[in-house]
PDB file of C-alpha atoms in Angstrom:
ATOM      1  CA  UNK A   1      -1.974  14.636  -5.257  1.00  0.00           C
ATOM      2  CA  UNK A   2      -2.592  12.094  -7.813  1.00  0.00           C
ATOM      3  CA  UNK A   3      -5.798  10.924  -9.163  1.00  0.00           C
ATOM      4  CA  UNK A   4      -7.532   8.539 -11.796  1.00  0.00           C
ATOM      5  CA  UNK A   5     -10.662   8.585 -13.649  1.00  0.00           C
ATOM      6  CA  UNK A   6     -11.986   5.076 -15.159  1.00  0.00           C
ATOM      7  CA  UNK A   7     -14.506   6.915 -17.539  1.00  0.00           C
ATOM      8  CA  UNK A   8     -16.676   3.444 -18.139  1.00  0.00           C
ATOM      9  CA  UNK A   9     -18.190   1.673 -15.196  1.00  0.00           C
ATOM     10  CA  UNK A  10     -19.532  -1.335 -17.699  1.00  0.00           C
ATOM     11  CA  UNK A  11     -18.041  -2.307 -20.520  1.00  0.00           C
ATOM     12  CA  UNK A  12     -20.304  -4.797 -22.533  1.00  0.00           C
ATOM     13  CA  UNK A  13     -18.651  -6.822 -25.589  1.00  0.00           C
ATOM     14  CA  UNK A  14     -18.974 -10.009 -27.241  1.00  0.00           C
ATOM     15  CA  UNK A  15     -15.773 -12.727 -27.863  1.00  0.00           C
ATOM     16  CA  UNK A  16     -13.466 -11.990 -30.888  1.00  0.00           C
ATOM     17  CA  UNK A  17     -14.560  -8.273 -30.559  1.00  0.00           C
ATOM     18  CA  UNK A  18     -11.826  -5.611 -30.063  1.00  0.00           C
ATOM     19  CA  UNK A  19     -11.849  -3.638 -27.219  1.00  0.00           C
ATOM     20  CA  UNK A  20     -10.494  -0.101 -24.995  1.00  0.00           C
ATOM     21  CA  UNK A  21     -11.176   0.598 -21.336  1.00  0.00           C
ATOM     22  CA  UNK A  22     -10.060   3.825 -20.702  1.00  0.00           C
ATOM     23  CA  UNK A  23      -8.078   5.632 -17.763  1.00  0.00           C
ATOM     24  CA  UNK A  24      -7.090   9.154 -17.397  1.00  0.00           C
ATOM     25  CA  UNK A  25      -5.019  10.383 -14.491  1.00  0.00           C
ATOM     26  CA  UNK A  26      -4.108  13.838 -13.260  1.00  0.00           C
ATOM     27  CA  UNK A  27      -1.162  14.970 -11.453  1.00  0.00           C
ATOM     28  CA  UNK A  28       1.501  18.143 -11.381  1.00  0.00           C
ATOM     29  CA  UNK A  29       4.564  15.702 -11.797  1.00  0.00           C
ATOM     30  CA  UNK A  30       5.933  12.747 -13.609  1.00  0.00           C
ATOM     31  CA  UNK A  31       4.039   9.529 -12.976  1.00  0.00           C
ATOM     32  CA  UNK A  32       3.802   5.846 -12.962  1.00  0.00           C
ATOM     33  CA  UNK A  33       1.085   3.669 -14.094  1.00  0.00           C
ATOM     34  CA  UNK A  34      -0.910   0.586 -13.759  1.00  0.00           C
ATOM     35  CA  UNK A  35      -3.663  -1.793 -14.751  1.00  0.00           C
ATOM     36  CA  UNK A  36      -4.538  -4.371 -12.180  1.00  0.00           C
ATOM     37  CA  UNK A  37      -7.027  -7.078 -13.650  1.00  0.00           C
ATOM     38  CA  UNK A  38      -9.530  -8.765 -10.691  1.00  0.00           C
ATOM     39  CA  UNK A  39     -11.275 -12.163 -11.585  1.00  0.00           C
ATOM     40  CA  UNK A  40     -14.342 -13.111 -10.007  1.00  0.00           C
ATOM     41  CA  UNK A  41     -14.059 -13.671  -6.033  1.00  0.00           C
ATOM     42  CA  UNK A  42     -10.087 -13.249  -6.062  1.00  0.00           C
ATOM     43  CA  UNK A  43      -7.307 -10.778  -5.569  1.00  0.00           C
ATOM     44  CA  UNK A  44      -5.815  -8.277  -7.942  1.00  0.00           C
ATOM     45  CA  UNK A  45      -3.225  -9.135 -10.223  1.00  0.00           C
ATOM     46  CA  UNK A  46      -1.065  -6.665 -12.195  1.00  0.00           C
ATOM     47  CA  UNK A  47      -1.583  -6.991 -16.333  1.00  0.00           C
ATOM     48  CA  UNK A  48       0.973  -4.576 -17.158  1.00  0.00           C
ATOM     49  CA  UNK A  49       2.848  -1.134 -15.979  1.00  0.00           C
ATOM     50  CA  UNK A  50       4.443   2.028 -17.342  1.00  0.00           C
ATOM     51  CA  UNK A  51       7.714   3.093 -15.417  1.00  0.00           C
ATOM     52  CA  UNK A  52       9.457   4.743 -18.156  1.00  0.00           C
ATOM     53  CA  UNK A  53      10.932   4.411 -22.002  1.00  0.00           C
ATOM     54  CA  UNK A  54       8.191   2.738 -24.159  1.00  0.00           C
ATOM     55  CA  UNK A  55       5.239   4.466 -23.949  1.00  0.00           C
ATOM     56  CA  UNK A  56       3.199   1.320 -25.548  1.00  0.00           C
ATOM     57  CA  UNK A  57       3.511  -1.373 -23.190  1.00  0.00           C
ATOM     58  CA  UNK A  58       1.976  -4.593 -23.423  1.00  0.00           C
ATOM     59  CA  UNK A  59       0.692  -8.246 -21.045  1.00  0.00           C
ATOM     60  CA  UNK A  60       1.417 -11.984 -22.359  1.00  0.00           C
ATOM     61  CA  UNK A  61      -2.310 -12.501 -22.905  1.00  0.00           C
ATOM     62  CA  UNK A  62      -2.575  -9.919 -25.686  1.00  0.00           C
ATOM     63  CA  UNK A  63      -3.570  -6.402 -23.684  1.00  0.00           C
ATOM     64  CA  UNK A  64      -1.463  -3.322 -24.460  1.00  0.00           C
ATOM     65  CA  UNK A  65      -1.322   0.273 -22.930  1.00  0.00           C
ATOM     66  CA  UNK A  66      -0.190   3.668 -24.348  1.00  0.00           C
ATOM     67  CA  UNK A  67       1.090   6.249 -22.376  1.00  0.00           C
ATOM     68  CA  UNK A  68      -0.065   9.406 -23.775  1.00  0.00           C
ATOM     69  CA  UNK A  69       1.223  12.194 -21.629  1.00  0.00           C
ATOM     70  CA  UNK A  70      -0.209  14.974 -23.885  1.00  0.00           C
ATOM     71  CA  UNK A  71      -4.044  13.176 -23.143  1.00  0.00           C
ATOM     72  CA  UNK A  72      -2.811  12.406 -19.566  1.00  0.00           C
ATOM     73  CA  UNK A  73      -4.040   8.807 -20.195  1.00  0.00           C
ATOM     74  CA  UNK A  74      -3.363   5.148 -20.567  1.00  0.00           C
ATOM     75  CA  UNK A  75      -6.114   3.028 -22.050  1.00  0.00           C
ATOM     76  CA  UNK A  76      -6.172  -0.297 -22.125  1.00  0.00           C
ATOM     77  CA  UNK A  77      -6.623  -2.401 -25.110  1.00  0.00           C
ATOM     78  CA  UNK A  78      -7.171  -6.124 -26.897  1.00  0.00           C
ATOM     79  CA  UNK A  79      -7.630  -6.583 -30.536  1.00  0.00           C
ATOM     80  CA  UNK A  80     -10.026 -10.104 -29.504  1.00  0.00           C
ATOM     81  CA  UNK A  81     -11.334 -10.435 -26.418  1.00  0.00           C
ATOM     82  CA  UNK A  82     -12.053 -13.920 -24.734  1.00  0.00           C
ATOM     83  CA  UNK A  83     -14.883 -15.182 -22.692  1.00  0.00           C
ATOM     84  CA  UNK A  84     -11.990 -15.714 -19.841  1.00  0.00           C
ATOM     85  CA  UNK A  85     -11.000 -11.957 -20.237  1.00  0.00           C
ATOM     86  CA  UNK A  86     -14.241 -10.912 -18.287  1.00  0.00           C
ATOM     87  CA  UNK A  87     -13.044  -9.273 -14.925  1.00  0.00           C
ATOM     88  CA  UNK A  88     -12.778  -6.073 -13.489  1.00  0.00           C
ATOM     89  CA  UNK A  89     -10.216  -4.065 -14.735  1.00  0.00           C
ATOM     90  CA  UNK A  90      -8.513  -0.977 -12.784  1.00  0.00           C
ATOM     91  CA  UNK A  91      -6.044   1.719 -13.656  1.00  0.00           C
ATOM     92  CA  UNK A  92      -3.850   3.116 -10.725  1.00  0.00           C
ATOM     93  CA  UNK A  93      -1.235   5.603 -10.646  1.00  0.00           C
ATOM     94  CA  UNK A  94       1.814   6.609  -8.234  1.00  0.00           C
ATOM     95  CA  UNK A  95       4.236   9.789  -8.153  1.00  0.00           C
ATOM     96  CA  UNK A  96       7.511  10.013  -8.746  1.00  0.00           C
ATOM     97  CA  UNK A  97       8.164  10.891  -5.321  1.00  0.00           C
ATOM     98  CA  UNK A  98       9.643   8.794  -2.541  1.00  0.00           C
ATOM     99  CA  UNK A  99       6.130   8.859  -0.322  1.00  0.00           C
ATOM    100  CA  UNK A 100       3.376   8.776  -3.207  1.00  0.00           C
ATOM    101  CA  UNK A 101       1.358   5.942  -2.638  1.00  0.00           C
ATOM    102  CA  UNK A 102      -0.542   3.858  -5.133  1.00  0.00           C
ATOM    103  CA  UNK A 103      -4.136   5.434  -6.019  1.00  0.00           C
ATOM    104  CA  UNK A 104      -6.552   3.266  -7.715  1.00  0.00           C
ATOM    105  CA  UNK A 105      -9.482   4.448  -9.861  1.00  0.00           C
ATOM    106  CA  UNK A 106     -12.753   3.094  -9.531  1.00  0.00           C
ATOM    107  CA  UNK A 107     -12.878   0.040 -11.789  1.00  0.00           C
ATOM    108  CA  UNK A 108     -14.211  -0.987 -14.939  1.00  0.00           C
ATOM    109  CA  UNK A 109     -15.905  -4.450 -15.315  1.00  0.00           C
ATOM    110  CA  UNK A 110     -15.132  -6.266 -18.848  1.00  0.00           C
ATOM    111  CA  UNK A 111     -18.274  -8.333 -19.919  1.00  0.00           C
ATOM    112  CA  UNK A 112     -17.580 -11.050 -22.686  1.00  0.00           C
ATOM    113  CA  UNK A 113     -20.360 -12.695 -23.822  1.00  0.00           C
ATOM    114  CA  UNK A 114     -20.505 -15.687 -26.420  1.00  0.00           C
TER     115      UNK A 114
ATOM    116  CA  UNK B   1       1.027 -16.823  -6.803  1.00  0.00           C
ATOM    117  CA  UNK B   2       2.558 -14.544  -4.372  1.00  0.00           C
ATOM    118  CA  UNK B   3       2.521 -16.744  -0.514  1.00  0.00           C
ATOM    119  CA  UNK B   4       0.063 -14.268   1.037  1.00  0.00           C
ATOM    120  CA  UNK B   5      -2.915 -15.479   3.217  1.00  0.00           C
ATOM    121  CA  UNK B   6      -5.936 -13.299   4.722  1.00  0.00           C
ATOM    122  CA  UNK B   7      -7.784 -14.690   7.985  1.00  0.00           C
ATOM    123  CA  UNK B   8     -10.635 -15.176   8.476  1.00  0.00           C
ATOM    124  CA  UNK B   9     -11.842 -15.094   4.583  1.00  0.00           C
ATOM    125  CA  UNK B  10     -15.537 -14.422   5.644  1.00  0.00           C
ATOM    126  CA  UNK B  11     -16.751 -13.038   8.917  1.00  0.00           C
ATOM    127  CA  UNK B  12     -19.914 -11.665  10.234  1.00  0.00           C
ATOM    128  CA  UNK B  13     -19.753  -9.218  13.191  1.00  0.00           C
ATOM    129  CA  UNK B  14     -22.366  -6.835  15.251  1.00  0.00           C
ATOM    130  CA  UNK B  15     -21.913  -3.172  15.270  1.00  0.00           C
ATOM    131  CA  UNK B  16     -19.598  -2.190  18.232  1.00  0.00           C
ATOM    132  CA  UNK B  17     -17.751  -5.314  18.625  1.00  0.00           C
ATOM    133  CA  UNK B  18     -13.887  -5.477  18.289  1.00  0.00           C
ATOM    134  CA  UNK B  19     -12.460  -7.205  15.089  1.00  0.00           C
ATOM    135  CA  UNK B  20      -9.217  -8.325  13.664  1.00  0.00           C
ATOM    136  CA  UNK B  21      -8.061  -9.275  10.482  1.00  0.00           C
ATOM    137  CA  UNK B  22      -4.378 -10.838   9.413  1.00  0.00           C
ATOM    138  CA  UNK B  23      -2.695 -10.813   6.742  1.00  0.00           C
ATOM    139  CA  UNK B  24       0.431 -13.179   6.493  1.00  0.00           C
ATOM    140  CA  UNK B  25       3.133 -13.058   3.874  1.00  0.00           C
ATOM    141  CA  UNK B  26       6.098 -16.050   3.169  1.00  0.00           C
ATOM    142  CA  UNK B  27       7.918 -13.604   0.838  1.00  0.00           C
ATOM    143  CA  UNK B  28       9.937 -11.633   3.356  1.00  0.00           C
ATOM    144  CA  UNK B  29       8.548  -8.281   1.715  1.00  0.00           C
ATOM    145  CA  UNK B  30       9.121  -5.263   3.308  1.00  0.00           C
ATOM    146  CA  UNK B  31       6.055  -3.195   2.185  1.00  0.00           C
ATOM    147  CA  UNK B  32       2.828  -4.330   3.074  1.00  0.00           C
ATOM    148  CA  UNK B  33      -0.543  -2.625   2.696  1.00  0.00           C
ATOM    149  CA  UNK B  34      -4.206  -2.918   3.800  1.00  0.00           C
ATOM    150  CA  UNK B  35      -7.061  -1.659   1.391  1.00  0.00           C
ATOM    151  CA  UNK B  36     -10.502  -1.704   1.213  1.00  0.00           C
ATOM    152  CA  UNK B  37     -13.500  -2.456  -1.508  1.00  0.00           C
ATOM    153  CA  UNK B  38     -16.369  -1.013  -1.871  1.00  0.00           C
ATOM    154  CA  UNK B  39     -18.602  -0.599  -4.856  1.00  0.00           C
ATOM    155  CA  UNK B  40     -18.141   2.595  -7.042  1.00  0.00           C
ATOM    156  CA  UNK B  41     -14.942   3.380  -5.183  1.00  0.00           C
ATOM    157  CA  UNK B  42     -12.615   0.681  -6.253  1.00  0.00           C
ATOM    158  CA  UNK B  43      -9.954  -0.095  -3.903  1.00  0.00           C
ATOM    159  CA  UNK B  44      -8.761   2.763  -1.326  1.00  0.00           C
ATOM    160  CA  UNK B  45      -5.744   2.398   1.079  1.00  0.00           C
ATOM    161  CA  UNK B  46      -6.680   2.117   5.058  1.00  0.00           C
ATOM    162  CA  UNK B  47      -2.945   1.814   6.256  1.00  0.00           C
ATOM    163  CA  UNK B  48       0.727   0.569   4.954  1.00  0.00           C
ATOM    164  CA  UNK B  49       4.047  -0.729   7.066  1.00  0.00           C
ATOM    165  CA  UNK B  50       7.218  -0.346   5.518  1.00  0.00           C
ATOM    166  CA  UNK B  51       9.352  -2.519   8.044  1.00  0.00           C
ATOM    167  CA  UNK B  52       8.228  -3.919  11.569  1.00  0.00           C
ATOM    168  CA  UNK B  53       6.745  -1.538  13.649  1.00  0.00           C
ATOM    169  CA  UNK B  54       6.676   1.208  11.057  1.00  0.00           C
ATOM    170  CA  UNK B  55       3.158   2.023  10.017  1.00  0.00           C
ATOM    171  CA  UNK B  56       1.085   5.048   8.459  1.00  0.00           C
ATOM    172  CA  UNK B  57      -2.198   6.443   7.338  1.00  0.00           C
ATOM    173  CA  UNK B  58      -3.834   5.713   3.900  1.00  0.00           C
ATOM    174  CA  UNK B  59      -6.705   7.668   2.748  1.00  0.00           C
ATOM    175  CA  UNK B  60      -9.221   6.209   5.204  1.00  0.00           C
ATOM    176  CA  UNK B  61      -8.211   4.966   8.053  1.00  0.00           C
ATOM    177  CA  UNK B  62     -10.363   6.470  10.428  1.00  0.00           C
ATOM    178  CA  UNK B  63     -11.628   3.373  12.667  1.00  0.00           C
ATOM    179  CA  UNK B  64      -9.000   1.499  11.546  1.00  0.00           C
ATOM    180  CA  UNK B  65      -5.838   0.641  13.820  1.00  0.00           C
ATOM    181  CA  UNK B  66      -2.846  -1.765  12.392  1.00  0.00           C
ATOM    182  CA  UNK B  67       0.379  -3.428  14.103  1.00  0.00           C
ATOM    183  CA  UNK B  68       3.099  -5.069  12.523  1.00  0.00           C
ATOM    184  CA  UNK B  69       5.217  -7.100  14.942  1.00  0.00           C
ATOM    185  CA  UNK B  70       7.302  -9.546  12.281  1.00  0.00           C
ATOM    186  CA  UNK B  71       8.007  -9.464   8.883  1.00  0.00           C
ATOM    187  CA  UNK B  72       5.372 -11.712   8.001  1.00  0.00           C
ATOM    188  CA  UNK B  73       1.867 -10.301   9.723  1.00  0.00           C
ATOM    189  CA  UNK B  74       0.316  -7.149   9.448  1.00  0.00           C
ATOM    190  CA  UNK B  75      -2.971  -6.844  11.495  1.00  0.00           C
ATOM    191  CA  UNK B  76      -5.502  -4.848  11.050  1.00  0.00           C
ATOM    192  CA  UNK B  77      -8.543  -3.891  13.594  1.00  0.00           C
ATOM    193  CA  UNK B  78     -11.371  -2.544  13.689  1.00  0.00           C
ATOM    194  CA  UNK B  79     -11.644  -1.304  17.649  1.00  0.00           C
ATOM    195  CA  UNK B  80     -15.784  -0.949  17.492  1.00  0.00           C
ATOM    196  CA  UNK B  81     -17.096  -1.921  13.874  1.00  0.00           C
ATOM    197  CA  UNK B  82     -19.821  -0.007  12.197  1.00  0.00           C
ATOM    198  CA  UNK B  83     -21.703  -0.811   9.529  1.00  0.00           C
ATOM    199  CA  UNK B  84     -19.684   1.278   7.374  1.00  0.00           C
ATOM    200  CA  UNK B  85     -16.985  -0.692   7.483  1.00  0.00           C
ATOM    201  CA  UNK B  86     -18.704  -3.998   5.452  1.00  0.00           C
ATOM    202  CA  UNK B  87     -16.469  -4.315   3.034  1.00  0.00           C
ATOM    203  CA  UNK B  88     -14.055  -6.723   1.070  1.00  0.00           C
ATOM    204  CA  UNK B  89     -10.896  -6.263   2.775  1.00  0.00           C
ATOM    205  CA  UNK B  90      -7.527  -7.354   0.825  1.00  0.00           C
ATOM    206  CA  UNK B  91      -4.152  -7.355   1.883  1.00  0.00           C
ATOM    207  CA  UNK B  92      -0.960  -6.693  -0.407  1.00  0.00           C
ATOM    208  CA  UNK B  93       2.542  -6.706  -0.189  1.00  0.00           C
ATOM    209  CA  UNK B  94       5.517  -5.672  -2.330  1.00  0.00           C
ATOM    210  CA  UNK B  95       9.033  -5.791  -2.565  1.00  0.00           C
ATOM    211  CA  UNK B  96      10.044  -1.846  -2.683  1.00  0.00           C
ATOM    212  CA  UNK B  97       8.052   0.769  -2.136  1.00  0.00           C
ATOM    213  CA  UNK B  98       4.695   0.906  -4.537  1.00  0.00           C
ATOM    214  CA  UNK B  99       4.945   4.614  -4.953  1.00  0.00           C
ATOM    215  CA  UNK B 100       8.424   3.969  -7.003  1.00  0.00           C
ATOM    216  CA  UNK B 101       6.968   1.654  -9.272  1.00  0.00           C
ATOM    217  CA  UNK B 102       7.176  -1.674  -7.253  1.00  0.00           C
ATOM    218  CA  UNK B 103       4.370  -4.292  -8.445  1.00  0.00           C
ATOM    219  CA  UNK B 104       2.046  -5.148  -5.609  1.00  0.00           C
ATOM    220  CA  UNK B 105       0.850  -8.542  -4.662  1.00  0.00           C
ATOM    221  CA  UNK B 106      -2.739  -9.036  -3.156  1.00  0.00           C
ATOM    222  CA  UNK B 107      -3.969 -11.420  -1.481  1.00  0.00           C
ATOM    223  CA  UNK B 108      -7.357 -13.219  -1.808  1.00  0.00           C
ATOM    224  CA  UNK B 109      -9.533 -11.025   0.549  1.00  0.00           C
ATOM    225  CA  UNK B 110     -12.160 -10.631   3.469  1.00  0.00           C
ATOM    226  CA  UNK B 111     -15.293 -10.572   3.214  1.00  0.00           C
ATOM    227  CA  UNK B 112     -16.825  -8.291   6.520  1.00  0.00           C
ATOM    228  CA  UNK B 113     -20.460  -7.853   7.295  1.00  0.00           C
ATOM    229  CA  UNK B 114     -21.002  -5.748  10.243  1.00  0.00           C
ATOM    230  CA  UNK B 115     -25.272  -6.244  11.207  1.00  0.00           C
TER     231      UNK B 115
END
């Protein structure tokens, strides 16, 4: 079974600063992957996925993922963070299997301050 | 924004009473899933339905029950809540299966405080 590690809780940064939250996953076959961004009181959203091709994938507000398969991660990055990109970040992974469902790892919460 | 509602949004319950949640979609999606949130565990899956009236286990779902009678609602109760089970509850649905790569949409959550 799959599984995903969100090494950093807390991730403290001021605006205009460049950022990485990271995400390692493990699992024994090929996998899909995911970061979900959650804004204060609401519902996850997805920022961006890996299915295949690519292994640098990016968002329309400036966020980009690598697939490193070697590393078995896929950290998340922004060259200049915002005040409005503080949230709570997750990573998630799935299987390439008919029945894998979607496991999410723990979350890491994005502080921007001025 | 994906048309997905959550009912009640906030509720406050006593230990051992029955509760039920709904979640109620406008997009006609086949999938739809119930997780939990809980601090330091980020967001684990109770139950899913893939079509009406076929449901299955997530990785908690002790205490938890679900029923999906339309397309559009998938319920999910708690038959005799325990304090364990304050949490943020959120819904989500998605087109194809998640586990092949299908984006999910969430909705905007329950807030459940069992005293």
């Amino acid at each position: 079974a799959q599984s995903v590690t969100q090494l950093d809780s807390q991730v403290p940064v001021f605006e205009e600063a460049p950022v990485e939250l990271r995400c390692n996953y493990s699992s024994s076959v090929s996998v899909y992957l995911f970061w979900y961004v959650q804004y204060p009181n609401q519902g996850l959203q997805l920022l961006l996925k890996y299915l295949s091709g690519s292994t640098l994938v990016e968002s329309i507000n400036g966020f980009e993922a690598e697939f490193n398969k070697s590393q078995t991660s896929f950290h998340l990055r922004k060259p200049s963070v915002h005040i409005s990109d503080t949230a709570e970040y997750f990573c998630a992974v799935s299987e390439w299997s008919g029945y894998s469902t979607l496991t999410f790892g723990k979350g890491t919460m994005l502080l921007v301050s001025p | 924004d994906a048309g997905i509602t959550q009912s009640p949004r906030h509720k406050v319950t006593e230990t051992g009473t029955p509760v039920t949640l709904r979640c109620h979609q406008t997009e006609n999606h086949r999938y739809m899933y119930w997780y939990r949130q809980d601090p330091g565990h980020g967001l684990r899956l109770i139950h899913y339905s893939y079509g009406v009236k076929d449901t299955d286990k997530g990785e908690v779902s002790d205490g938890y029950s679900v029923s999906r009678s339309k397309t559009e609602d998938f319920l999910l109760t708690l038959e005799s809540a325990t304090s364990s089970q304050t949490s943020v509850y959120f819904c989500a649905i998605s087109e194809e299966w998640s586990g092949g790569g299908s984006e999910q949409y969430f909705g905007p959550g329950t807030r459940l405080t069992v005293t």
